Amino acid sequence: VQLVESGGGLVQAGGSLRLSCLASGDTFSINAVGWYRQASGKLRELVAQINVLDGSTNYGDSVKGRFTISRDNAKNTMYLQMNNLKPEDTDVYYCNALSWDGTGYRNYWGQGTQVTVSS
């Protein structure tokens, strides 16, 4: 599975951005996709996750009510709509795919996209 993110950039506080993640390869093995973020020197934290089969979602506490994750299975693409952005949302955002290979789960990661929110 290969993942390619796009849509990061610089935005003022209160603004919006939409991130996209295009999956390729063995996409049929993917059970869930999500977004994580990580600042230098900090642990990677969950932003949002969505089950590709039933559409159920899970969000990190700091983004609930502001961010929305969605997916288009026909396009093998996942989106993260980020509204009311805050300076503390500044991070590198990574697309993640959790797949089942028949014997166990595997995590795949994109290269990351920078999101910078200015105050």
PDB file of C-alpha atoms in Angstrom:
ATOM      1  CA  VAL A   1       0.000   0.000   0.000  1.00  0.00           C
ATOM      2  CA  GLN A   2       1.306   3.431  -0.937  1.00  0.00           C
ATOM      3  CA  LEU A   3      -0.086   6.671   0.461  1.00  0.00           C
ATOM      4  CA  VAL A   4       0.374  10.188  -0.899  1.00  0.00           C
ATOM      5  CA  GLU A   5      -0.839  13.230   1.008  1.00  0.00           C
ATOM      6  CA  SER A   6      -1.627  16.663  -0.355  1.00  0.00           C
ATOM      7  CA  GLY A   7      -3.293  19.858   0.763  1.00  0.00           C
ATOM      8  CA  GLY A   8      -1.075  21.136   3.528  1.00  0.00           C
ATOM      9  CA  GLY A   9       0.032  24.723   3.743  1.00  0.00           C
ATOM     10  CA  LEU A  10      -0.051  27.970   5.669  1.00  0.00           C
ATOM     11  CA  VAL A  11      -3.303  29.386   6.983  1.00  0.00           C
ATOM     12  CA  GLN A  12      -4.323  31.989   9.515  1.00  0.00           C
ATOM     13  CA  ALA A  13      -5.989  31.040  12.766  1.00  0.00           C
ATOM     14  CA  GLY A  14      -9.692  30.480  12.236  1.00  0.00           C
ATOM     15  CA  GLY A  15      -9.164  29.389   8.658  1.00  0.00           C
ATOM     16  CA  SER A  16      -9.681  26.041   6.963  1.00  0.00           C
ATOM     17  CA  LEU A  17      -7.675  23.494   5.018  1.00  0.00           C
ATOM     18  CA  ARG A  18      -8.519  20.168   3.450  1.00  0.00           C
ATOM     19  CA  LEU A  19      -5.985  17.375   3.337  1.00  0.00           C
ATOM     20  CA  SER A  20      -6.226  14.509   0.879  1.00  0.00           C
ATOM     21  CA  CYS A  21      -4.627  11.083   0.925  1.00  0.00           C
ATOM     22  CA  LEU A  22      -4.571   8.902  -2.168  1.00  0.00           C
ATOM     23  CA  ALA A  23      -4.014   5.190  -1.628  1.00  0.00           C
ATOM     24  CA  SER A  24      -2.659   2.788  -4.231  1.00  0.00           C
ATOM     25  CA  GLY A  25      -1.500  -0.797  -4.330  1.00  0.00           C
ATOM     26  CA  ASP A  26      -3.355  -3.449  -2.334  1.00  0.00           C
ATOM     27  CA  THR A  27      -6.151  -1.115  -1.261  1.00  0.00           C
ATOM     28  CA  PHE A  28      -8.580  -4.014  -0.799  1.00  0.00           C
ATOM     29  CA  SER A  29      -6.633  -5.047   2.279  1.00  0.00           C
ATOM     30  CA  ILE A  30      -7.225  -1.707   4.007  1.00  0.00           C
ATOM     31  CA  ASN A  31      -9.569  -1.834   7.007  1.00  0.00           C
ATOM     32  CA  ALA A  32      -9.180   1.704   8.307  1.00  0.00           C
ATOM     33  CA  VAL A  33      -7.513   4.929   7.285  1.00  0.00           C
ATOM     34  CA  GLY A  34      -6.666   7.920   9.373  1.00  0.00           C
ATOM     35  CA  TRP A  35      -4.599  10.984  10.044  1.00  0.00           C
ATOM     36  CA  TYR A  36      -1.939  11.426  12.664  1.00  0.00           C
ATOM     37  CA  ARG A  37       0.176  14.451  13.429  1.00  0.00           C
ATOM     38  CA  GLN A  38       3.566  14.918  14.940  1.00  0.00           C
ATOM     39  CA  ALA A  39       5.633  17.913  15.913  1.00  0.00           C
ATOM     40  CA  SER A  40       9.386  17.699  16.257  1.00  0.00           C
ATOM     41  CA  GLY A  41      10.349  15.959  19.483  1.00  0.00           C
ATOM     42  CA  LYS A  42       6.812  14.841  20.252  1.00  0.00           C
ATOM     43  CA  LEU A  43       4.944  11.581  19.917  1.00  0.00           C
ATOM     44  CA  ARG A  44       2.727  11.009  16.910  1.00  0.00           C
ATOM     45  CA  GLU A  45      -0.906  11.447  17.931  1.00  0.00           C
ATOM     46  CA  LEU A  46      -4.190  10.371  16.399  1.00  0.00           C
ATOM     47  CA  VAL A  47      -6.172  13.116  14.715  1.00  0.00           C
ATOM     48  CA  ALA A  48      -8.972  11.101  13.138  1.00  0.00           C
ATOM     49  CA  GLN A  49      -9.663   7.613  11.839  1.00  0.00           C
ATOM     50  CA  ILE A  50     -12.395   6.102   9.708  1.00  0.00           C
ATOM     51  CA  ASN A  51     -13.372   2.494   9.087  1.00  0.00           C
ATOM     52  CA  VAL A  52     -13.543   2.017   5.333  1.00  0.00           C
ATOM     53  CA  LEU A  53     -16.208  -0.675   5.601  1.00  0.00           C
ATOM     54  CA  ASP A  54     -18.820   0.853   7.884  1.00  0.00           C
ATOM     55  CA  GLY A  55     -17.752   4.500   7.938  1.00  0.00           C
ATOM     56  CA  SER A  56     -17.444   4.698  11.712  1.00  0.00           C
ATOM     57  CA  THR A  57     -15.111   7.452  12.892  1.00  0.00           C
ATOM     58  CA  ASN A  58     -12.864   8.262  15.810  1.00  0.00           C
ATOM     59  CA  TYR A  59     -11.371  11.681  16.624  1.00  0.00           C
ATOM     60  CA  GLY A  60      -8.704  13.013  18.911  1.00  0.00           C
ATOM     61  CA  ASP A  61     -10.150  15.139  21.707  1.00  0.00           C
ATOM     62  CA  SER A  62      -8.387  18.294  20.565  1.00  0.00           C
ATOM     63  CA  VAL A  63     -10.024  18.289  17.118  1.00  0.00           C
ATOM     64  CA  LYS A  64     -13.558  17.099  17.869  1.00  0.00           C
ATOM     65  CA  GLY A  65     -16.124  19.458  16.427  1.00  0.00           C
ATOM     66  CA  ARG A  66     -13.559  21.155  14.153  1.00  0.00           C
ATOM     67  CA  PHE A  67     -12.182  18.409  11.918  1.00  0.00           C
ATOM     68  CA  THR A  68     -14.101  15.942   9.769  1.00  0.00           C
ATOM     69  CA  ILE A  69     -12.683  12.801   8.193  1.00  0.00           C
ATOM     70  CA  SER A  70     -14.286  11.222   5.147  1.00  0.00           C
ATOM     71  CA  ARG A  71     -13.412   8.790   2.402  1.00  0.00           C
ATOM     72  CA  ASP A  72     -14.335   8.072  -1.180  1.00  0.00           C
ATOM     73  CA  ASN A  73     -13.783   4.363  -1.672  1.00  0.00           C
ATOM     74  CA  ALA A  74     -14.283   4.578  -5.429  1.00  0.00           C
ATOM     75  CA  LYS A  75     -11.382   7.044  -5.667  1.00  0.00           C
ATOM     76  CA  ASN A  76      -9.255   5.372  -2.973  1.00  0.00           C
ATOM     77  CA  THR A  77      -9.017   8.779  -1.379  1.00  0.00           C
ATOM     78  CA  MET A  78      -9.439  10.000   2.164  1.00  0.00           C
ATOM     79  CA  TYR A  79      -9.993  13.578   3.244  1.00  0.00           C
ATOM     80  CA  LEU A  80      -9.541  15.607   6.385  1.00  0.00           C
ATOM     81  CA  GLN A  81     -11.523  18.829   6.473  1.00  0.00           C
ATOM     82  CA  MET A  82     -10.008  21.116   9.090  1.00  0.00           C
ATOM     83  CA  ASN A  83     -12.040  24.126  10.194  1.00  0.00           C
ATOM     84  CA  ASN A  84     -11.429  26.788  12.815  1.00  0.00           C
ATOM     85  CA  LEU A  85      -7.734  26.009  12.800  1.00  0.00           C
ATOM     86  CA  LYS A  86      -5.630  27.034  15.763  1.00  0.00           C
ATOM     87  CA  PRO A  87      -1.884  27.689  16.059  1.00  0.00           C
ATOM     88  CA  GLU A  88      -1.585  24.525  18.159  1.00  0.00           C
ATOM     89  CA  ASP A  89      -2.758  22.535  15.122  1.00  0.00           C
ATOM     90  CA  THR A  90       0.596  23.307  13.490  1.00  0.00           C
ATOM     91  CA  ASP A  91       2.253  19.956  12.808  1.00  0.00           C
ATOM     92  CA  VAL A  92       3.270  17.517  10.143  1.00  0.00           C
ATOM     93  CA  TYR A  93       0.189  15.457   9.266  1.00  0.00           C
ATOM     94  CA  TYR A  94       0.604  11.841   8.218  1.00  0.00           C
ATOM     95  CA  CYS A  95      -1.858   9.658   6.391  1.00  0.00           C
ATOM     96  CA  ASN A  96      -2.148   6.144   7.808  1.00  0.00           C
ATOM     97  CA  ALA A  97      -3.670   2.935   6.504  1.00  0.00           C
ATOM     98  CA  LEU A  98      -4.306  -0.146   8.620  1.00  0.00           C
ATOM     99  CA  SER A  99      -4.459  -3.262   6.495  1.00  0.00           C
ATOM    100  CA  TRP A 100      -4.982  -6.961   7.079  1.00  0.00           C
ATOM    101  CA  ASP A 101      -2.577  -9.179   5.166  1.00  0.00           C
ATOM    102  CA  GLY A 102      -4.156 -12.480   6.126  1.00  0.00           C
ATOM    103  CA  THR A 103      -1.903 -13.109   9.091  1.00  0.00           C
ATOM    104  CA  GLY A 104      -1.894  -9.788  10.900  1.00  0.00           C
ATOM    105  CA  TYR A 105      -2.393  -6.058  10.720  1.00  0.00           C
ATOM    106  CA  ARG A 106       0.125  -3.756   9.103  1.00  0.00           C
ATOM    107  CA  ASN A 107       0.440   0.010   9.257  1.00  0.00           C
ATOM    108  CA  TYR A 108       1.369   2.085   6.229  1.00  0.00           C
ATOM    109  CA  TRP A 109       2.338   5.761   6.300  1.00  0.00           C
ATOM    110  CA  GLY A 110       2.495   8.611   3.858  1.00  0.00           C
ATOM    111  CA  GLN A 111       5.411  11.010   3.659  1.00  0.00           C
ATOM    112  CA  GLY A 112       3.664  13.725   5.650  1.00  0.00           C
ATOM    113  CA  THR A 113       2.391  17.175   4.804  1.00  0.00           C
ATOM    114  CA  GLN A 114       3.100  20.333   6.786  1.00  0.00           C
ATOM    115  CA  VAL A 115       0.235  22.350   8.219  1.00  0.00           C
ATOM    116  CA  THR A 116       1.140  25.731   9.685  1.00  0.00           C
ATOM    117  CA  VAL A 117      -1.409  27.938  11.417  1.00  0.00           C
ATOM    118  CA  SER A 118      -0.370  31.496  12.116  1.00  0.00           C
ATOM    119  CA  SER A 119      -1.830  33.533  14.950  1.00  0.00           C
TER     120      SER A 119
END
